[in-house]
XYZ file of C-alpha atoms in Angstrom:
406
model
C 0.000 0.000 0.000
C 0.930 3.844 -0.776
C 0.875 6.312 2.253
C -0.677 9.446 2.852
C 1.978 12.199 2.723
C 1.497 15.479 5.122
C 4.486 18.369 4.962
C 5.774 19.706 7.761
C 7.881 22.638 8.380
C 10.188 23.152 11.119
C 9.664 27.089 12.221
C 10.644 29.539 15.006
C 8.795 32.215 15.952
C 10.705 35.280 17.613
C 9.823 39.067 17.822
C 9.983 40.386 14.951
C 11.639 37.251 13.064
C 10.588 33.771 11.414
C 12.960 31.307 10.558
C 12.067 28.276 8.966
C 13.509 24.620 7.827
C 11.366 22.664 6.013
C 11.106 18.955 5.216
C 8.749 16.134 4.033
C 7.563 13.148 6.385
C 5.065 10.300 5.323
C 2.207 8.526 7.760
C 3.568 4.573 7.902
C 0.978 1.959 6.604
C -1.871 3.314 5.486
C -3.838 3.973 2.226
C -3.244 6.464 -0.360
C -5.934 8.912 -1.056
C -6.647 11.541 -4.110
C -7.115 14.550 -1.808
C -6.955 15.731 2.222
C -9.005 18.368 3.536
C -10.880 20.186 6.039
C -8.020 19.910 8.926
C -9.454 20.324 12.503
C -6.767 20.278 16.213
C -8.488 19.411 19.387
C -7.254 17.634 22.517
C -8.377 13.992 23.850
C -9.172 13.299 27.305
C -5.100 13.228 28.211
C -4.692 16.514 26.691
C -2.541 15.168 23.628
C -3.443 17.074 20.303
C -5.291 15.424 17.734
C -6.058 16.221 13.712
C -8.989 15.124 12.137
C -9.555 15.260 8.950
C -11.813 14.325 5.166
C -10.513 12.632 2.228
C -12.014 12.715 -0.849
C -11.299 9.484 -3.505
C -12.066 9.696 -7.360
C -13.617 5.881 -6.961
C -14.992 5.946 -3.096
C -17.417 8.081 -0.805
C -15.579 10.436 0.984
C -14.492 9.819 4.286
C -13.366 10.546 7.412
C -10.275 10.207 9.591
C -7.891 11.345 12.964
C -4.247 10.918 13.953
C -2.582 11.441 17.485
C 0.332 14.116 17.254
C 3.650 13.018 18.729
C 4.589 16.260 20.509
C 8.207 14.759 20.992
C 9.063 13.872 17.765
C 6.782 16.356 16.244
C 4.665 13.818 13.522
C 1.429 12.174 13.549
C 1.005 8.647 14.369
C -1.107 6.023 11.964
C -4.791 7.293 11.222
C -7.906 6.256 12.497
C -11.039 5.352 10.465
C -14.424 6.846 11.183
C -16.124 3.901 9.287
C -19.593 5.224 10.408
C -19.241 8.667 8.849
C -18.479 7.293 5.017
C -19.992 9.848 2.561
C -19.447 12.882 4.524
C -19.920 16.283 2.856
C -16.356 17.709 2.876
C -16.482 22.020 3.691
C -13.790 23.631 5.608
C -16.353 25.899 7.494
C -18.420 22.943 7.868
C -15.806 20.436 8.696
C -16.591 17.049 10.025
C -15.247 17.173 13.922
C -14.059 14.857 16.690
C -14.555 15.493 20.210
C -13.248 13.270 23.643
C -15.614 13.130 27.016
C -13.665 13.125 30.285
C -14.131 8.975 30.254
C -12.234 8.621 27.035
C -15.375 8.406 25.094
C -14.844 9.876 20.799
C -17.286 11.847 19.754
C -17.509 12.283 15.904
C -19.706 14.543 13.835
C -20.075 15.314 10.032
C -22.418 16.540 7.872
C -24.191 15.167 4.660
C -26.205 16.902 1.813
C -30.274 17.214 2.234
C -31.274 18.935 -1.141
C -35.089 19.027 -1.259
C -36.990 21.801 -3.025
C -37.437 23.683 0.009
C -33.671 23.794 0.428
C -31.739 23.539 -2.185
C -28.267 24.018 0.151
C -29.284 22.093 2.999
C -27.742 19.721 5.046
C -27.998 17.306 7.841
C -25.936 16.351 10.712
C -24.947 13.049 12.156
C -22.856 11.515 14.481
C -21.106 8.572 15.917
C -19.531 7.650 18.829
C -16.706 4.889 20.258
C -16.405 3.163 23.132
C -12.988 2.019 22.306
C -10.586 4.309 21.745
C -11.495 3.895 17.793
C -11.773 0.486 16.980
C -15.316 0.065 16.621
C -18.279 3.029 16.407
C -21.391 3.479 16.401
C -23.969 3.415 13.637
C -24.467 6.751 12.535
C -27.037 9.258 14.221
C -29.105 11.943 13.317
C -28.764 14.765 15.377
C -31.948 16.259 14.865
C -34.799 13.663 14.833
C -37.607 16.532 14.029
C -38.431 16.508 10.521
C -39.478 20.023 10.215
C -36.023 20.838 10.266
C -34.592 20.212 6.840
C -31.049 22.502 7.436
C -28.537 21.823 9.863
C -24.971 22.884 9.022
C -21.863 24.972 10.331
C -21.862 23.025 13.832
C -18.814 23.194 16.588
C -18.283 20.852 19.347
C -16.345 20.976 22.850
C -15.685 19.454 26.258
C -17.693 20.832 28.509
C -16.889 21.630 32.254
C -18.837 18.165 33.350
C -16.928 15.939 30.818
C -19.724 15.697 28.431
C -19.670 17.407 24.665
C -21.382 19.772 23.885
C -22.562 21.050 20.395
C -23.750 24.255 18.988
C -25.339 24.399 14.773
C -27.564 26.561 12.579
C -30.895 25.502 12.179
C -33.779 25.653 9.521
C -36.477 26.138 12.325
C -37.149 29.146 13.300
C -40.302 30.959 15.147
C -39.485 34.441 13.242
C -40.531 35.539 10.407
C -37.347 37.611 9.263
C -34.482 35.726 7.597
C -31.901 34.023 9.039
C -31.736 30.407 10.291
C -31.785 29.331 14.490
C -29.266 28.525 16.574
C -29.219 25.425 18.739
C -27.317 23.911 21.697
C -27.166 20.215 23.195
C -25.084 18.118 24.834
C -23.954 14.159 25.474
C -25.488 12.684 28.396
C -23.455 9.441 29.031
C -23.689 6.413 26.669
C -27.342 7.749 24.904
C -25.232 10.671 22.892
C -26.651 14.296 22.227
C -30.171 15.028 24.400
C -32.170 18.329 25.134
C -31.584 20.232 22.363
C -32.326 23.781 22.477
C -32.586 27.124 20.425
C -30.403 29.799 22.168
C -30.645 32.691 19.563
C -32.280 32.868 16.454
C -31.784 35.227 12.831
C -28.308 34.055 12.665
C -26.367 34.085 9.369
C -27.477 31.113 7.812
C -23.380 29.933 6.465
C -21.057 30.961 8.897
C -19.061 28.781 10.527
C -19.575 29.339 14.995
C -17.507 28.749 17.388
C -18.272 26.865 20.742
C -15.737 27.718 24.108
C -15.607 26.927 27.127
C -13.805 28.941 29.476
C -11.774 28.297 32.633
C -14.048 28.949 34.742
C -16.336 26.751 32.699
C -18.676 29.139 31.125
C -20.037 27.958 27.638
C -19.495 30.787 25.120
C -20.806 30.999 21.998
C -19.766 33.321 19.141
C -21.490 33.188 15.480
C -22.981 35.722 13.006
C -25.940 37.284 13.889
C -28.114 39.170 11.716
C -29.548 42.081 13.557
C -32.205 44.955 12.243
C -32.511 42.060 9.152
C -29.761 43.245 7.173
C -26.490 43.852 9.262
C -23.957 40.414 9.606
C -21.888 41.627 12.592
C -20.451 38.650 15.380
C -22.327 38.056 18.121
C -21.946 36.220 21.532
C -24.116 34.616 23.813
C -22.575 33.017 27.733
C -24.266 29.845 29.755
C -23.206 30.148 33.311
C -24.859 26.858 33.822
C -23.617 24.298 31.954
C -26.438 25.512 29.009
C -29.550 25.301 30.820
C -29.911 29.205 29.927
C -28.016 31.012 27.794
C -27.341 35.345 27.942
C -29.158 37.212 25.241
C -26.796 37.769 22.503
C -24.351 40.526 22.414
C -22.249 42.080 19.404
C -18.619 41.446 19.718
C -18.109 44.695 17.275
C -20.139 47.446 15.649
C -18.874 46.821 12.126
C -22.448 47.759 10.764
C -22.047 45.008 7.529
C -24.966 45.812 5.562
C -25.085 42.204 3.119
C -27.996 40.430 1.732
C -25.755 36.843 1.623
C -23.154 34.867 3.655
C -19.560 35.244 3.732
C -18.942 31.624 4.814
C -16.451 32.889 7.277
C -16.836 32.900 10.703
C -15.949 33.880 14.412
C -12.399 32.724 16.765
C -12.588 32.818 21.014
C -9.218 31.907 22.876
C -8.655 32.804 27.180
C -5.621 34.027 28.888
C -5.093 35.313 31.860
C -5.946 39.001 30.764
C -9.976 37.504 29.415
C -11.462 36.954 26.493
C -9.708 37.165 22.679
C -11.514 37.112 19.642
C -10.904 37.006 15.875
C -13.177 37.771 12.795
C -13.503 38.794 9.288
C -16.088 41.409 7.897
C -16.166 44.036 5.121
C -18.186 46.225 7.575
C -16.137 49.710 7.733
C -13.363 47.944 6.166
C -12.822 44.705 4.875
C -10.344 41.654 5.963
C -9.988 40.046 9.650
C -9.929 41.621 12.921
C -9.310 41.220 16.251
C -10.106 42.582 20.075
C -10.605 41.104 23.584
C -12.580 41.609 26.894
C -11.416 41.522 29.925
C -15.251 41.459 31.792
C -16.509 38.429 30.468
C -17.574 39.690 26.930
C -19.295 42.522 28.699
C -17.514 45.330 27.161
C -15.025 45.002 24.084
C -11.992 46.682 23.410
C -11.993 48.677 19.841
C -10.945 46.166 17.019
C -7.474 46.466 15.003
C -6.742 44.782 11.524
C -5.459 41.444 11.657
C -4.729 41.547 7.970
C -1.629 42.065 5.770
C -3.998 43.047 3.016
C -7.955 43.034 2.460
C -8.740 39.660 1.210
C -7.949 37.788 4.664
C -10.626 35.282 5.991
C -10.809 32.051 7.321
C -9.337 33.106 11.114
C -8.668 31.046 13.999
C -7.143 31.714 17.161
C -5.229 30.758 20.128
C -3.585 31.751 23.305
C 0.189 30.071 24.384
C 1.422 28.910 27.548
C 3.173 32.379 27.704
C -0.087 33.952 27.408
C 0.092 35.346 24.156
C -2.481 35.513 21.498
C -1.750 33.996 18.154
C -4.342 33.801 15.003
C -3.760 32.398 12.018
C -5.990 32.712 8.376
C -5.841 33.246 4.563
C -5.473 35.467 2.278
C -4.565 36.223 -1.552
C -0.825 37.646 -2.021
C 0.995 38.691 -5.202
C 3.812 36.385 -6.026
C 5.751 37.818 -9.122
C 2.471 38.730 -10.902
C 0.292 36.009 -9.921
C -2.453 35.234 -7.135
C -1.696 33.149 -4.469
C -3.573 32.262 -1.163
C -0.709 31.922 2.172
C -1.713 31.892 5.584
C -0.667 34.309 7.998
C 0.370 34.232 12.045
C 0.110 37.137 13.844
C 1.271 37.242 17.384
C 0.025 39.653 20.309
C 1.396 40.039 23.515
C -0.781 38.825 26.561
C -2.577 42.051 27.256
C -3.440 42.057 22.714
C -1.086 44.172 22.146
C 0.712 43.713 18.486
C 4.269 41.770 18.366
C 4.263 40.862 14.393
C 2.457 39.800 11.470
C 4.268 37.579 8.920
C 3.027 34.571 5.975
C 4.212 31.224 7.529
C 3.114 29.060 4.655
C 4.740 28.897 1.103
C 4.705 31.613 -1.237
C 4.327 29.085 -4.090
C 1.943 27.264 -2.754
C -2.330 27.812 -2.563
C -2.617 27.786 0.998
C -5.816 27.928 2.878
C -8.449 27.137 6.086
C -5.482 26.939 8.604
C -6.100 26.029 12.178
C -4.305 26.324 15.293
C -3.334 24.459 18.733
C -1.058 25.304 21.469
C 1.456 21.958 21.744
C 2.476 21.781 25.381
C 6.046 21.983 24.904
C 5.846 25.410 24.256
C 5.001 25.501 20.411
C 2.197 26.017 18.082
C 0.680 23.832 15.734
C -0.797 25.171 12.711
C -2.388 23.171 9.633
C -3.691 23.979 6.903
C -5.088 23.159 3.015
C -3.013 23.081 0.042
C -5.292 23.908 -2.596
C -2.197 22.560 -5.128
C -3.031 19.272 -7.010
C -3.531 16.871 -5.166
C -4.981 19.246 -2.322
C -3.809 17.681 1.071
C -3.839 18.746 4.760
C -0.133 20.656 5.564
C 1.065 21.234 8.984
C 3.913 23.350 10.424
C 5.641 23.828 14.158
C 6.028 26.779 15.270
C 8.601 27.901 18.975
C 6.331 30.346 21.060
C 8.579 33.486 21.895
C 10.109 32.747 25.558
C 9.198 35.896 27.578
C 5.644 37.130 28.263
């Protein structure tokens, strides 16, 4: 058999300064695929970092896979099949997701198509679960059993403070009669998988990807596009400071006053540090590209945002605090390469209090690269993947030293 072949680079962050090494590695003993995408980092139940991922096959349905990261040697060990999630609909901002409950329990999620004439976009969601660490799941799930919903899409999923996962998505029903689709909340109870769903704010933008996280302190926050006076798409937050029996009516993370009759398919970033609350977003509201500010009450008040951008055509953020407290967000954006249009992600790092330390491209300059992601690796670096747009489109990753001091 052939092997699946991620790139890795070898990088060091310092003020100011990148330096980078790169090299090639291959994933031992597994099956060669066409194409990698939609990349997603989250932790397991030990805290180790894990990359999930969809591949796409010219002959089979597409499916979906993870890998542990080695943080020692820096490479990902042999993937593991979802086998319940075959034909998943690959979308970055709807990427299929893995989650792991306190007991060990995985927790995966995807999406599929649901054309019908009432919707000719829509979606469902399913999931699966395993008991085993991976070697055997369950049959796939519905997450939404009412069939007067015929849309769910652009879903997130975390640990909650209890050990259970929860999950936020946009949904077709709605009790309004102004646009805009309804955004739910539920969580795993045990063996018996997602229970008591809930809508906790409704008119959101019906294709943005939203972001679900939890706090220290265990407050579930939830940031997504909201569409407010029916035609402004500004980000939005709403808090449970119950483990999502009620959530806070929702607030606007900034005033950009987007006036847009459509959906930018780009959505919101949260990270914590010790200073509150950081958050990352793209609109064309009063300018146009990604942008960033923090709260240090709780998402009660906001600081003013800055440009995250190098240039105007950055989207696709994500975010993350370091264990020396400072902020780092990553996204895309197109760059002029001797004459010609390329997409490179960029890395920006802020001090702890969000105050600007450098902006720099990390990825190739040759390369199309796209929808990167972000983790803090306990040994005091960053990883950051990404898609490669390039034929054959695979899932990059690169390492990345945090700068020492705070």
């Amino acid at each position: 058999m052939k092997n699946i072949v991620f790139t890795v680079y070898a990088s060091f962050l310092c003020i100011g300064t990148f330096f980078s090494q790169n090299s090639s590695i291959k994933l031992e003993g597994v099956d060669s695929f066409s194409t990698t995408n939609c990349p997603y980092l989250t932790n397991d139940n030990e805290g180790n970092i894990v990359l999930s991922f969809g591949v796409e096959n010219d002959t089979e349905e597409s499916t979906f896979y993870y890998a542990f990261f080695n943080a020692e040697s820096n490479i990902f060990g042999k993937i593991i099949e979802i086998e319940s999630a075959k034909g998943v609909k690959l979308h970055e901002e709807n990427a299929p997701k893995i989650a792991f409950r306190s007991d060990g329990t995985v927790v995966a999620v995807w999406g599929v198509d649901n054309t019908s004439e009432a919707k000719k976009y829509g979606g469902r969601i399913f999931y699966s679960q395993s008991f085993d660490k991976g070697k055997s799941w369950t049959e796939a799930t519905p997450l939404v059993t009412d069939e007067t919903s015929i849309d769910q899409r652009y879903f997130d999923i975390e640990k909650l403070s209890d050990g259970e996962i929860g999950i936020i998505w946009l949904d077709s029903r709605t009790s309004s009669k102004l646009q805009g689709s309804t955004l739910f909340f539920a969580a795993t109870k045990g063996t018996l998988g997602f229970l008591n769903e809930k809508p906790i704010a409704e008119t959101t933008c019906q294709c943005c990807r939203t972001d679900l996280f939890i706090n220290e302190n265990g407050f579930i926050n939830v940031a997504f596009r909201d569409i407010i006076n029916d035609e402004i798409r500004d980000m939005s937050i709403c808090i449970s400071k119950n483990n999502g029996k009620t959530f806070s009516k929702p607030k606007r993370i900034s005033e950009d006053n987007w006036k847009i009759n459509g959906c930018p398919h780009t959505g919101p970033t949260i990270a914590e540090n010790i200073n509150g609350l950081h958050f990352a977003w793209f609109t064309m509201g009063n300018g146009s590209g990604v942008y960033y500010c923090n709260s240090i009450d709780g998402a009660n008040t906001f600081s003013k945002r800055e440009s995250v951008s190098i240039k105007s055509s950055a989207k696709h953020p994500q975010i993350t605090t370091g264990k020396n407290q400072h902020v780092y967000i990553v996204w895309d954006e197109i760059n002029d390469v001797d004459g010609i249009d390329t997409f490179q992600v960029g890395l920006q790092e802020r001090d702890e209090y969000g105050e600007l330390i450098v902006t720099k491209f990390i990825s190739d300059a040759k390369q199309n690269a796209v929808y990167p992601v972000i983790k803090n690796i306990q040994n005091d670096n960053l990883l950051i993947a990404w898609v490669n747009r390039d034929k054959p489109e695979n899932v990059y990753y690169k390492i990345v030293k945090m700068t020492d001091k705070k």
